Coordinates of C-alpha atoms in Angstrom, one line a residue:
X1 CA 199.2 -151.7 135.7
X2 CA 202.0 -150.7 133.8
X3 CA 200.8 -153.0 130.7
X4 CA 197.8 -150.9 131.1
X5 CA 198.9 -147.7 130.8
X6 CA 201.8 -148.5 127.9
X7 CA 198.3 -149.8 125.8
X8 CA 196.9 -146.5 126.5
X9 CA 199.8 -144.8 125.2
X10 CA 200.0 -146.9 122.0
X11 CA 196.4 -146.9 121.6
X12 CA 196.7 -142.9 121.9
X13 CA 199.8 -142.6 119.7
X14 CA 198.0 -144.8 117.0
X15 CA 194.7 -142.3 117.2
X16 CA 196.9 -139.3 116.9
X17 CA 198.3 -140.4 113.9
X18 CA 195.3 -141.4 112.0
X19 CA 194.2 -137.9 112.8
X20 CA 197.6 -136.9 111.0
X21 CA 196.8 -139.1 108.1
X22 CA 193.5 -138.0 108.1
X23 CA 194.3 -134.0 107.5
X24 CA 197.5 -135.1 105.3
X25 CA 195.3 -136.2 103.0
X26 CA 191.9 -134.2 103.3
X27 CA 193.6 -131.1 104.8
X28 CA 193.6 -129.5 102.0
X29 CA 190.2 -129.1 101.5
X30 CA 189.8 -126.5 103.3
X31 CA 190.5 -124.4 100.6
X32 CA 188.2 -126.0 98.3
X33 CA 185.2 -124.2 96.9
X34 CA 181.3 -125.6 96.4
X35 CA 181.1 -127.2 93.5
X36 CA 177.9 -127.6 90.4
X37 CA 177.2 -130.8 91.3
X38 CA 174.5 -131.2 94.2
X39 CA 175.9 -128.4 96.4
X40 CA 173.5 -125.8 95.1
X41 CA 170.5 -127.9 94.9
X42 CA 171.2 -129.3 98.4
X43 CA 173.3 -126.6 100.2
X44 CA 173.9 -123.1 99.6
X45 CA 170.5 -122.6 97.6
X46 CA 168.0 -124.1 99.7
X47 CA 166.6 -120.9 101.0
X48 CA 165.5 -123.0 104.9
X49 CA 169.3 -123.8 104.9
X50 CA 171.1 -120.8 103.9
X51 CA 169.1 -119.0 106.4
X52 CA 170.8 -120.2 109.0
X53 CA 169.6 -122.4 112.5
X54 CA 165.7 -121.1 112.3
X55 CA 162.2 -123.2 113.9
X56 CA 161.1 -123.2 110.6
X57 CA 164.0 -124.6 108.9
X58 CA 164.0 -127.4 111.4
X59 CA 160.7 -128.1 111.1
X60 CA 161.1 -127.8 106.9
X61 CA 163.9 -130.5 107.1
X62 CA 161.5 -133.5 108.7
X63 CA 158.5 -132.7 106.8
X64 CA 160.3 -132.2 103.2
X65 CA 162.1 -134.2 100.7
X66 CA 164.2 -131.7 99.0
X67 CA 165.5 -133.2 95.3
X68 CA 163.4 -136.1 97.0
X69 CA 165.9 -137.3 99.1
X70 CA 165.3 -137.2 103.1
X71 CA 168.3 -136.5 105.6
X72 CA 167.4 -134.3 107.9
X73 CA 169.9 -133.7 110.0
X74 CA 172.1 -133.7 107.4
X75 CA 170.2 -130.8 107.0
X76 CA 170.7 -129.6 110.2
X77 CA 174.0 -129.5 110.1
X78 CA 174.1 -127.2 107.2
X79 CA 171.6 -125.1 108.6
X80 CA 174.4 -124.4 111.8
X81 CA 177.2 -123.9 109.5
X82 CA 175.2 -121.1 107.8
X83 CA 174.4 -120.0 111.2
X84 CA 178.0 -119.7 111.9
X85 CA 180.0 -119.9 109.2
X86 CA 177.8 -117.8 106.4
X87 CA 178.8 -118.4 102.8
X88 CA 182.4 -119.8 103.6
X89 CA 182.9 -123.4 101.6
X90 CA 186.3 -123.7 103.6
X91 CA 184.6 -123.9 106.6
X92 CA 182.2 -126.7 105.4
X93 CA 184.9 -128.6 104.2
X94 CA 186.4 -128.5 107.7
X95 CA 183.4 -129.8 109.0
X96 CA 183.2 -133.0 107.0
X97 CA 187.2 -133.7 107.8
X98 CA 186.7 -133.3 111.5
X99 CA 183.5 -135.7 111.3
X100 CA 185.3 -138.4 109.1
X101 CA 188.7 -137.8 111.5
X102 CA 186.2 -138.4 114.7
X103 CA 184.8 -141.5 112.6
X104 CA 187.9 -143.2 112.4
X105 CA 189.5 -142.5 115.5
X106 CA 186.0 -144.0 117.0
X107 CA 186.8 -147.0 114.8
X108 CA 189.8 -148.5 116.3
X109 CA 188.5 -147.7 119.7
X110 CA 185.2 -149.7 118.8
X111 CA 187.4 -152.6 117.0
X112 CA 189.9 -153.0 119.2
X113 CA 187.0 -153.1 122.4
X114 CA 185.2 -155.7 120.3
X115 CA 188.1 -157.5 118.9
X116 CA 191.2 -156.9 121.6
X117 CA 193.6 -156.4 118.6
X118 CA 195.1 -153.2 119.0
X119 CA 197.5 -153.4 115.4
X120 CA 194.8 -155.0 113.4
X121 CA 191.9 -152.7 114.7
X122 CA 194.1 -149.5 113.6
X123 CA 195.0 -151.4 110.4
X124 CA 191.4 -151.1 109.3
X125 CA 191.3 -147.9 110.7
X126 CA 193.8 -146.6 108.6
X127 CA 193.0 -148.1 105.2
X128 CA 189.5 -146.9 105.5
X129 CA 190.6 -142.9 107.0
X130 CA 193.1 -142.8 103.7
X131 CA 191.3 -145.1 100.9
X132 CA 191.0 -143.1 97.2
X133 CA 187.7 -144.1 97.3
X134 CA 187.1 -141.9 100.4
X135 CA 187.8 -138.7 98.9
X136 CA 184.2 -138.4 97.4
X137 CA 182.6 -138.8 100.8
X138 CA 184.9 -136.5 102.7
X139 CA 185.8 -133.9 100.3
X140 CA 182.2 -133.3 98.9
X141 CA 180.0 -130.8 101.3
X142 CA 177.0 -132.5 99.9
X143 CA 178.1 -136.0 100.8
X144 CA 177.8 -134.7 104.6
X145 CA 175.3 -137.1 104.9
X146 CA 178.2 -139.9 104.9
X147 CA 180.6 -138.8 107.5
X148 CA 177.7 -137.8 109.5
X149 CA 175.7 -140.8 109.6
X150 CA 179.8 -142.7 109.8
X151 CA 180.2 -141.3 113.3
X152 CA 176.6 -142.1 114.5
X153 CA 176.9 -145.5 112.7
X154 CA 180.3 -146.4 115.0
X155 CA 178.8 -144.7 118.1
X156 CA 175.8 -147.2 117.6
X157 CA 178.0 -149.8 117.4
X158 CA 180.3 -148.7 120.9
X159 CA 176.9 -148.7 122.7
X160 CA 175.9 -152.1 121.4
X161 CA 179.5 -153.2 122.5
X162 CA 178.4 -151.9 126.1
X163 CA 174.9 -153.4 126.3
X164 CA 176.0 -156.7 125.2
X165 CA 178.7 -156.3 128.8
X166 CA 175.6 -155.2 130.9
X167 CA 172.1 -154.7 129.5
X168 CA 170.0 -152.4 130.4
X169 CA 167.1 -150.5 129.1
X170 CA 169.4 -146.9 129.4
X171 CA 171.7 -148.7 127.1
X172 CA 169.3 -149.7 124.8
X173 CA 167.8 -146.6 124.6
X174 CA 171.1 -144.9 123.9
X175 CA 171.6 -147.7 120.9
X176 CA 168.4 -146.7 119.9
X177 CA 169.2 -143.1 120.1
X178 CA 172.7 -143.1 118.1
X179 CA 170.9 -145.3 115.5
X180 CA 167.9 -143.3 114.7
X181 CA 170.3 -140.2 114.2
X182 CA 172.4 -142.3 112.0
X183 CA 169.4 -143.1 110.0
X184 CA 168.0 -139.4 109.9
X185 CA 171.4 -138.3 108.5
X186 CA 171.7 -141.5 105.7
X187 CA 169.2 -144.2 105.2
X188 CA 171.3 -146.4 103.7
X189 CA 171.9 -147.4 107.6
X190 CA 168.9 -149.6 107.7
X191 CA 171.0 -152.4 107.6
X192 CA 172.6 -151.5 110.8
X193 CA 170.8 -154.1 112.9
X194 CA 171.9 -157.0 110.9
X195 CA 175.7 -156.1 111.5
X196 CA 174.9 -156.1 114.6
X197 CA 173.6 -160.0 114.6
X198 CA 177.1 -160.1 112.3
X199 CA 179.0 -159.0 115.4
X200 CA 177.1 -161.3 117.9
X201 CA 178.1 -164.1 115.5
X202 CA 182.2 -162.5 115.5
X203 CA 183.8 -161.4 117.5
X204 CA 181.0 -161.2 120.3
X205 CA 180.2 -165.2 120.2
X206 CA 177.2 -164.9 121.4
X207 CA 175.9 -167.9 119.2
X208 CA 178.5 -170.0 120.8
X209 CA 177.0 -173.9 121.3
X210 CA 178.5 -177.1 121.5
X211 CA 177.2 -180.7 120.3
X212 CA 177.5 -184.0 122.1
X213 CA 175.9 -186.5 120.0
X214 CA 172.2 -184.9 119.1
X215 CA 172.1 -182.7 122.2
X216 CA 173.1 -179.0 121.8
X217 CA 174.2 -176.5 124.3
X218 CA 171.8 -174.1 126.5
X219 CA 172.5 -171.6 124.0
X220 CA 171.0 -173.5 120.9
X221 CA 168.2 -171.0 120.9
X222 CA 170.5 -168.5 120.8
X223 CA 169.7 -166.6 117.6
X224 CA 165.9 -166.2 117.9
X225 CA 166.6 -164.2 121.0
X226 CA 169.3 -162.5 119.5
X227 CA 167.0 -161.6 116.5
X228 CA 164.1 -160.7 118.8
X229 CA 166.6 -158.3 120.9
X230 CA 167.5 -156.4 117.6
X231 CA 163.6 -156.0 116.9
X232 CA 163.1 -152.1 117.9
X233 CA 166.1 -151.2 115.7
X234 CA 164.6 -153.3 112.8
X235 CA 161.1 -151.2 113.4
X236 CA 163.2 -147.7 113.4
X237 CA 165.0 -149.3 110.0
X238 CA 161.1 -149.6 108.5
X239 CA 159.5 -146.7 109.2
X240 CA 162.6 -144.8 108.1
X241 CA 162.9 -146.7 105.2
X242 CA 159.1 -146.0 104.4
X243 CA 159.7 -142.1 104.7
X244 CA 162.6 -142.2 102.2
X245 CA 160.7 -144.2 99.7
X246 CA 158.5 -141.0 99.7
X247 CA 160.8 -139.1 97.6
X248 CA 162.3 -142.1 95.2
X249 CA 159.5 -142.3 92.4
X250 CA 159.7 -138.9 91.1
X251 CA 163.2 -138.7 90.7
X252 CA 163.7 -139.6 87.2
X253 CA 161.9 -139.5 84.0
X254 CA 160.5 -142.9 82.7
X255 CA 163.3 -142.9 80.3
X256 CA 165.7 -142.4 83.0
X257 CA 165.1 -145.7 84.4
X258 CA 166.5 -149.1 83.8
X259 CA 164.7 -152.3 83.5
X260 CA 164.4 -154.4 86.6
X261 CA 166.5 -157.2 85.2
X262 CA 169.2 -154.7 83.8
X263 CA 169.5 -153.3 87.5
X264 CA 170.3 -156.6 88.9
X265 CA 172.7 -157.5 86.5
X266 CA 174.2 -154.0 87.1
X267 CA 174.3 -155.1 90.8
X268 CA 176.1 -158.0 90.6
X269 CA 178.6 -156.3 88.6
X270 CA 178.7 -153.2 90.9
X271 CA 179.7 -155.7 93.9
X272 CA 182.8 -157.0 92.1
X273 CA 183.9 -153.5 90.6
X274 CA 183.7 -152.0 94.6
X275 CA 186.4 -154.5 95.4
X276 CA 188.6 -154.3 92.2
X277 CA 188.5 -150.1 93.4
X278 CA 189.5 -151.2 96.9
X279 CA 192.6 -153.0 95.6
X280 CA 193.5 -150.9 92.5
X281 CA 191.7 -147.4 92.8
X282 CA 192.7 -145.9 89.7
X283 CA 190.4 -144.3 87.1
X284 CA 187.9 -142.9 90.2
X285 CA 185.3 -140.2 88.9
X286 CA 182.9 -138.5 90.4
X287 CA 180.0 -139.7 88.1
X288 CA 180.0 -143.6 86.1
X289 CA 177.4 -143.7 83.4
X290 CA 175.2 -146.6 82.7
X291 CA 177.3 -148.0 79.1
X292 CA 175.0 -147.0 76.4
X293 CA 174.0 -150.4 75.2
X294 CA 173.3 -151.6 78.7
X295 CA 175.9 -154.2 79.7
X296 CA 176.3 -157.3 78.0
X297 CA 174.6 -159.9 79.9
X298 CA 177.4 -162.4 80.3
X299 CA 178.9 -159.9 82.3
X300 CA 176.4 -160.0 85.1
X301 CA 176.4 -163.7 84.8
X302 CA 180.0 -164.5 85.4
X303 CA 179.8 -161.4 88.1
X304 CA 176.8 -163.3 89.8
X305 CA 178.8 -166.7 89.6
X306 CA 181.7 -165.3 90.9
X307 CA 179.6 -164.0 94.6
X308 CA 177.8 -167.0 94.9
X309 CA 181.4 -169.0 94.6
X310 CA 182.6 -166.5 96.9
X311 CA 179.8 -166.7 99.5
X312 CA 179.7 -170.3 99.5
X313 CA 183.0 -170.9 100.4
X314 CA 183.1 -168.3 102.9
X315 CA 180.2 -170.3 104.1
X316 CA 181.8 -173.2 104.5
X317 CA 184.7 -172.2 106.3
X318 CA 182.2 -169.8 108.7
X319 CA 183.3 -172.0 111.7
X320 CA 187.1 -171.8 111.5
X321 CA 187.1 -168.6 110.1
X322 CA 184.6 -166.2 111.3
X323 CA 185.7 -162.8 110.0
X324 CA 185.3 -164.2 106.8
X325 CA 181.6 -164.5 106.9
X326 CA 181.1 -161.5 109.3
X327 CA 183.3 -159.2 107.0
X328 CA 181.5 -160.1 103.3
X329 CA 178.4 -160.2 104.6
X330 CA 179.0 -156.7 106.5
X331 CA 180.4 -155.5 102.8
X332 CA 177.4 -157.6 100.7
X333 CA 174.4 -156.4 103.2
X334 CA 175.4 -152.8 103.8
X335 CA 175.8 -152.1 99.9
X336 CA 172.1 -153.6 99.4
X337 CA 170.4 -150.0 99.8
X338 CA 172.5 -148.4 97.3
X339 CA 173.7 -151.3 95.1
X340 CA 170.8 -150.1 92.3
X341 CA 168.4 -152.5 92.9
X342 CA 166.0 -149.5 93.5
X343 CA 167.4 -147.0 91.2
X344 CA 167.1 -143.6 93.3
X345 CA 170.6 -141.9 91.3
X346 CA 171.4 -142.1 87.4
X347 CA 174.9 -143.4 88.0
X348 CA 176.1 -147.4 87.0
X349 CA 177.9 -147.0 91.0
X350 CA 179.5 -144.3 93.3
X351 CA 182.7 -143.9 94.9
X352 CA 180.7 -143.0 98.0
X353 CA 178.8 -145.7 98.4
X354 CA 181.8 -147.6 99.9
X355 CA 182.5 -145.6 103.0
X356 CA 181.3 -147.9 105.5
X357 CA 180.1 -151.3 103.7
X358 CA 183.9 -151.4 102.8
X359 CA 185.0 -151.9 106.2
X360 CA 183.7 -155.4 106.4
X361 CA 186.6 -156.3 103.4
X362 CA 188.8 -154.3 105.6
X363 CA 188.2 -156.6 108.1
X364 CA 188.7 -159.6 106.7
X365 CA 192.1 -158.7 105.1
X366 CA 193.1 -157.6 108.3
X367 CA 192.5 -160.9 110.4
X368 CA 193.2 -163.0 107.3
X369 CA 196.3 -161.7 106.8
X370 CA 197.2 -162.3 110.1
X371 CA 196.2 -166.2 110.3
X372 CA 198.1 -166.2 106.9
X373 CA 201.1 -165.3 108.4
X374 CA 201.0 -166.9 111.4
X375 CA 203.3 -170.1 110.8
X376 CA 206.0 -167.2 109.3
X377 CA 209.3 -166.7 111.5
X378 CA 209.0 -163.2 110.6
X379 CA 205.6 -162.7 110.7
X380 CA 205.4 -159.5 112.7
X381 CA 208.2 -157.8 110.8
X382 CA 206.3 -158.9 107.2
X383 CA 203.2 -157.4 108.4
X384 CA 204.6 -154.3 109.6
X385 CA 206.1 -153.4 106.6
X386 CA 204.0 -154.3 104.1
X387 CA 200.7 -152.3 106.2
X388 CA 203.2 -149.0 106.0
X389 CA 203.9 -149.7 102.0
X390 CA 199.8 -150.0 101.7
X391 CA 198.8 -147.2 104.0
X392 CA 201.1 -144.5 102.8
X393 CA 200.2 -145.5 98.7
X394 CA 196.8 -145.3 99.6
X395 CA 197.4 -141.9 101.5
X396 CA 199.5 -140.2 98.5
X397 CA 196.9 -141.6 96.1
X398 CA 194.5 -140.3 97.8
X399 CA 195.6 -137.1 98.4
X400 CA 195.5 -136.9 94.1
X401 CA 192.2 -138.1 93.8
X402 CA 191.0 -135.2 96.5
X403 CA 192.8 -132.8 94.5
X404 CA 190.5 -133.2 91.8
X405 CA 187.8 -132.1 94.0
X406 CA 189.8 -128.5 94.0
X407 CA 186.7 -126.9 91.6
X408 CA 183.9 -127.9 89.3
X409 CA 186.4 -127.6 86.6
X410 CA 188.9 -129.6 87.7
X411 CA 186.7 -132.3 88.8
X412 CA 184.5 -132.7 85.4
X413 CA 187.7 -132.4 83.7
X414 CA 189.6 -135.2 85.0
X415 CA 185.8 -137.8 85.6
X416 CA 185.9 -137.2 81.5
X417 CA 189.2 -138.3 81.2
X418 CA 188.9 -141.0 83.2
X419 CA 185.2 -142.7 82.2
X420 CA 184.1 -143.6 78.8
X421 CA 181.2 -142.0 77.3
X422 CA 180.3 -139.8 80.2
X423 CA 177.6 -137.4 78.9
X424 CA 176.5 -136.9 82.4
X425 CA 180.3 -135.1 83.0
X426 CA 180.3 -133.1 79.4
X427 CA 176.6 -131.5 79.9
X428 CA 177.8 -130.8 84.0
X429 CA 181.5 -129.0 82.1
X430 CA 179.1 -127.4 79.6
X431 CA 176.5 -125.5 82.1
X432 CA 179.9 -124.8 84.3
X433 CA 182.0 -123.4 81.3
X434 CA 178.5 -121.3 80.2
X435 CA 178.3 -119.8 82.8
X436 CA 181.9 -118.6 82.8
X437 CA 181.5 -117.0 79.3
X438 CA 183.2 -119.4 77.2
X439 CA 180.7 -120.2 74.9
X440 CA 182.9 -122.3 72.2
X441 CA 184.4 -124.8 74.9
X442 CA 181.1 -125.1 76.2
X443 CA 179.3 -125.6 72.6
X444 CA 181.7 -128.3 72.5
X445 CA 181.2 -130.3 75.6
X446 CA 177.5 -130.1 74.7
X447 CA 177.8 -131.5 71.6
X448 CA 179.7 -134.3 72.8
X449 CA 177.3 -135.2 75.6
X450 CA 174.3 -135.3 72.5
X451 CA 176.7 -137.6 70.2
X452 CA 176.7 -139.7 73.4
X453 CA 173.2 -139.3 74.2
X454 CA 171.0 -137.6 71.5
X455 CA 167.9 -138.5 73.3
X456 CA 168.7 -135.9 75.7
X457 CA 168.4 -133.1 72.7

């Protein structure tokens, strides 16, 4: 009983200070203003959204694609803040920090009920509440659609954890639930059924079978059922999939897009930059352009080498080492709807993308580095120290990298002085520095983004 209650506490204490972290680092948003990018087209000047919670809004935010995307409660949740808020950015701001707080203090609860490892579970908690690379997602009103679908994402997964102790058809129907309002706030959550097959493989066992000579365990059948189960999430995943694909073909001109084979190779290499970022995020903008010349192709190649190396020995050790497979192919499966294959945005990759595939890596440096350790004398003590040294880096880094979010200016300003080539951020500096009245600075950033891309003239 008393172990009991002294978990509780730690499990408490560790929630209350990931909600510390959390507003250390995206606190200051709150004082942050909309900004030119997305926020008008999406938010304040969507005339259903700025007028507030109305039937005809609501009913204007299923049945329309806006800039041809689809998030409708996304939407929704505008629509209230207008209701109550009016015009007030700050307000909005506050809104996505409380959502991505909720998010990760929902994560290490869900981890550690899945996985029993309080330490470790608030280890991946941590990195991903503080990450650089989150500061896009949490600090950007029109990325609502990330923490939003976040929280529904690791609700879906606590009910899963739930039905898989005692199934029943109210359980399902709250998975089912939780899921389809993570996919009506992001898409990109299709893949949600197949990470849950990934946690019935790790750490649910549910595939668990033994072999004695050629004869396999009752449970050899295992993963057809398992499959089968998941079958009503998969359907929600298609027909929600189907209604986004509505609004993808008219969002760029024909010169706009890339040749099929270009967007794979851009793919591959995507995949590898996403975890360079998680392990040195420096240099993070809000907008990377395609290179000019496309990239050169044995680039792609030694990217594509490198995951199938990668994947095939995680493969091979998916028996002793199970978070291995369960976290890369969390990080490889959940990036597919975004990873350019279908090119929806005009961006080479997004900071933003990462918010939840990147747990998966998370996950695996987490357990690995514990079984690494594990023969150490001072194992504990090693690991201790060096998760504090990482957290609070990411978290001062992180702070910076919001701080750039402070205004349009500041943000354009700083993605051109850390990309190469980025007309996308000149033109955006131009039309902001226009409309200020500063007609010379604004001549130049417009010439630059021509030099860079004259077929734009």
């Amino acid at each position: 009983m008393c172990n009991r209650f002294s978990e509780r506490g730690v499990l408490a204490s560790v929630c209350i200070g990931l909600v510390a972290l959390v507003w250390f680092v995206f606190g200051q948003a709150i004082k942050f203003p909309f900004i030119n990018f997305d926020d008008p087209e999406y938010v304040y000047e969507v005339p259903e959204i700025n007028a507030g919670l109305t039937l005809h809004g609501i009913k204007w935010a299923f049945t329309h694609w806006p800039a041809t995307n689809w998030f409708p409660l996304k939407n929704v949740s505008h629509m209230l803040e207008f209701q109550f808020y009016g015009f007030n950015p700050g307000l909005f701001h506050l809104t996505n920090v409380v959502l991505h707080a909720a998010t990760v203090v929902l994560l290490v609860l869900v981890l550690r009920k899945f996985t029993g490892s309080i330490w470790r579970s608030a280890f991946v908690a941590a990195i991903f509440a503080i990450h650089p690379l989150r500061a896009e997602s949490v600090v950007w009103i029109e990325e609502r659609k990330d923490v939003l679908s976040g929280i529904f994402f690791i609700l879906t997964l606590a009910a899963y954890f739930y039905y898989t102790r005692k199934p029943t058809v109210a359980r399902y129907l709250t998975i089912s639930i939780l899921f389809a309002a993570g996919l009506l706030s992001k898409a990109m959550l299709v893949t949600t059924p197949i990470i849950l097959l990934l946690l019935d493989y790790w750490p649910l066992n549910k595939d668990q079978r033994s072999e004695i000579g050629s004869q396999k365990s009752q449970n050899s059948s295992s993963w057809p059922k398992l499959i089968l189960e998941k079958a009503p999430l998969f359907v929600l995943s298609l027909i929600v999939a189907f209604l986004t694909s509505r609004g993808i073909a008219p969002a760029h001109s024909a010169a706009d897009q890339l040749p099929f084979l270009a967007r794979i190779g851009n793919a591959f290499v995507s995949y590898l930059v996403y975890v360079w970022q998680m392990i040195w995020p420096t240099n993070l903008g809000v907008f990377y352009p395609y290179p000019q010349n496309g990239l050169p192709i044995w680039q792609s190649i030694v990217a594509a080498a490198i995951l199938v190396v990668i994947t095939i020995a995680i493969f091979a050790v998916r028996k002793s080492r199970p978070y291995l497979f369960v976290g890369w192919f969390w990080y490889l499966i959940m990036l597919l709807p975004v990873i350019g294959v279908i090119q929806v945005n005009l961006q080479a990759h997004a900071d933003r993308y990462t918010y939840l595939p990147q747990i998966g890596l998370y996950l695996i440096i987490a357990w690995g580095g514990a079984d690494l350790l594990a023969s150490w004398r001072y194992r504990t003590q090693i690991a201790s120290a060096a998760a504090v040294v990482v957290i609070l880096a990411f978290a001062f880094a992180a702070r910076v990298q919001a701080s750039h979010w402070r205004d349009s200016e500041a943000l354009w300003t700083h993605t051109i002085a850390v990309t190469k080539d980025n007309y996308f951020a000149h033109a955006s500096l131009a039309d902001l520095l226009m409309r200020r009245g500063r007609v010379n600075e604004a001549i130049e950033h417009s010439e630059e983004a021509l030099r860079i891309r004259p077929g734009d003239a």
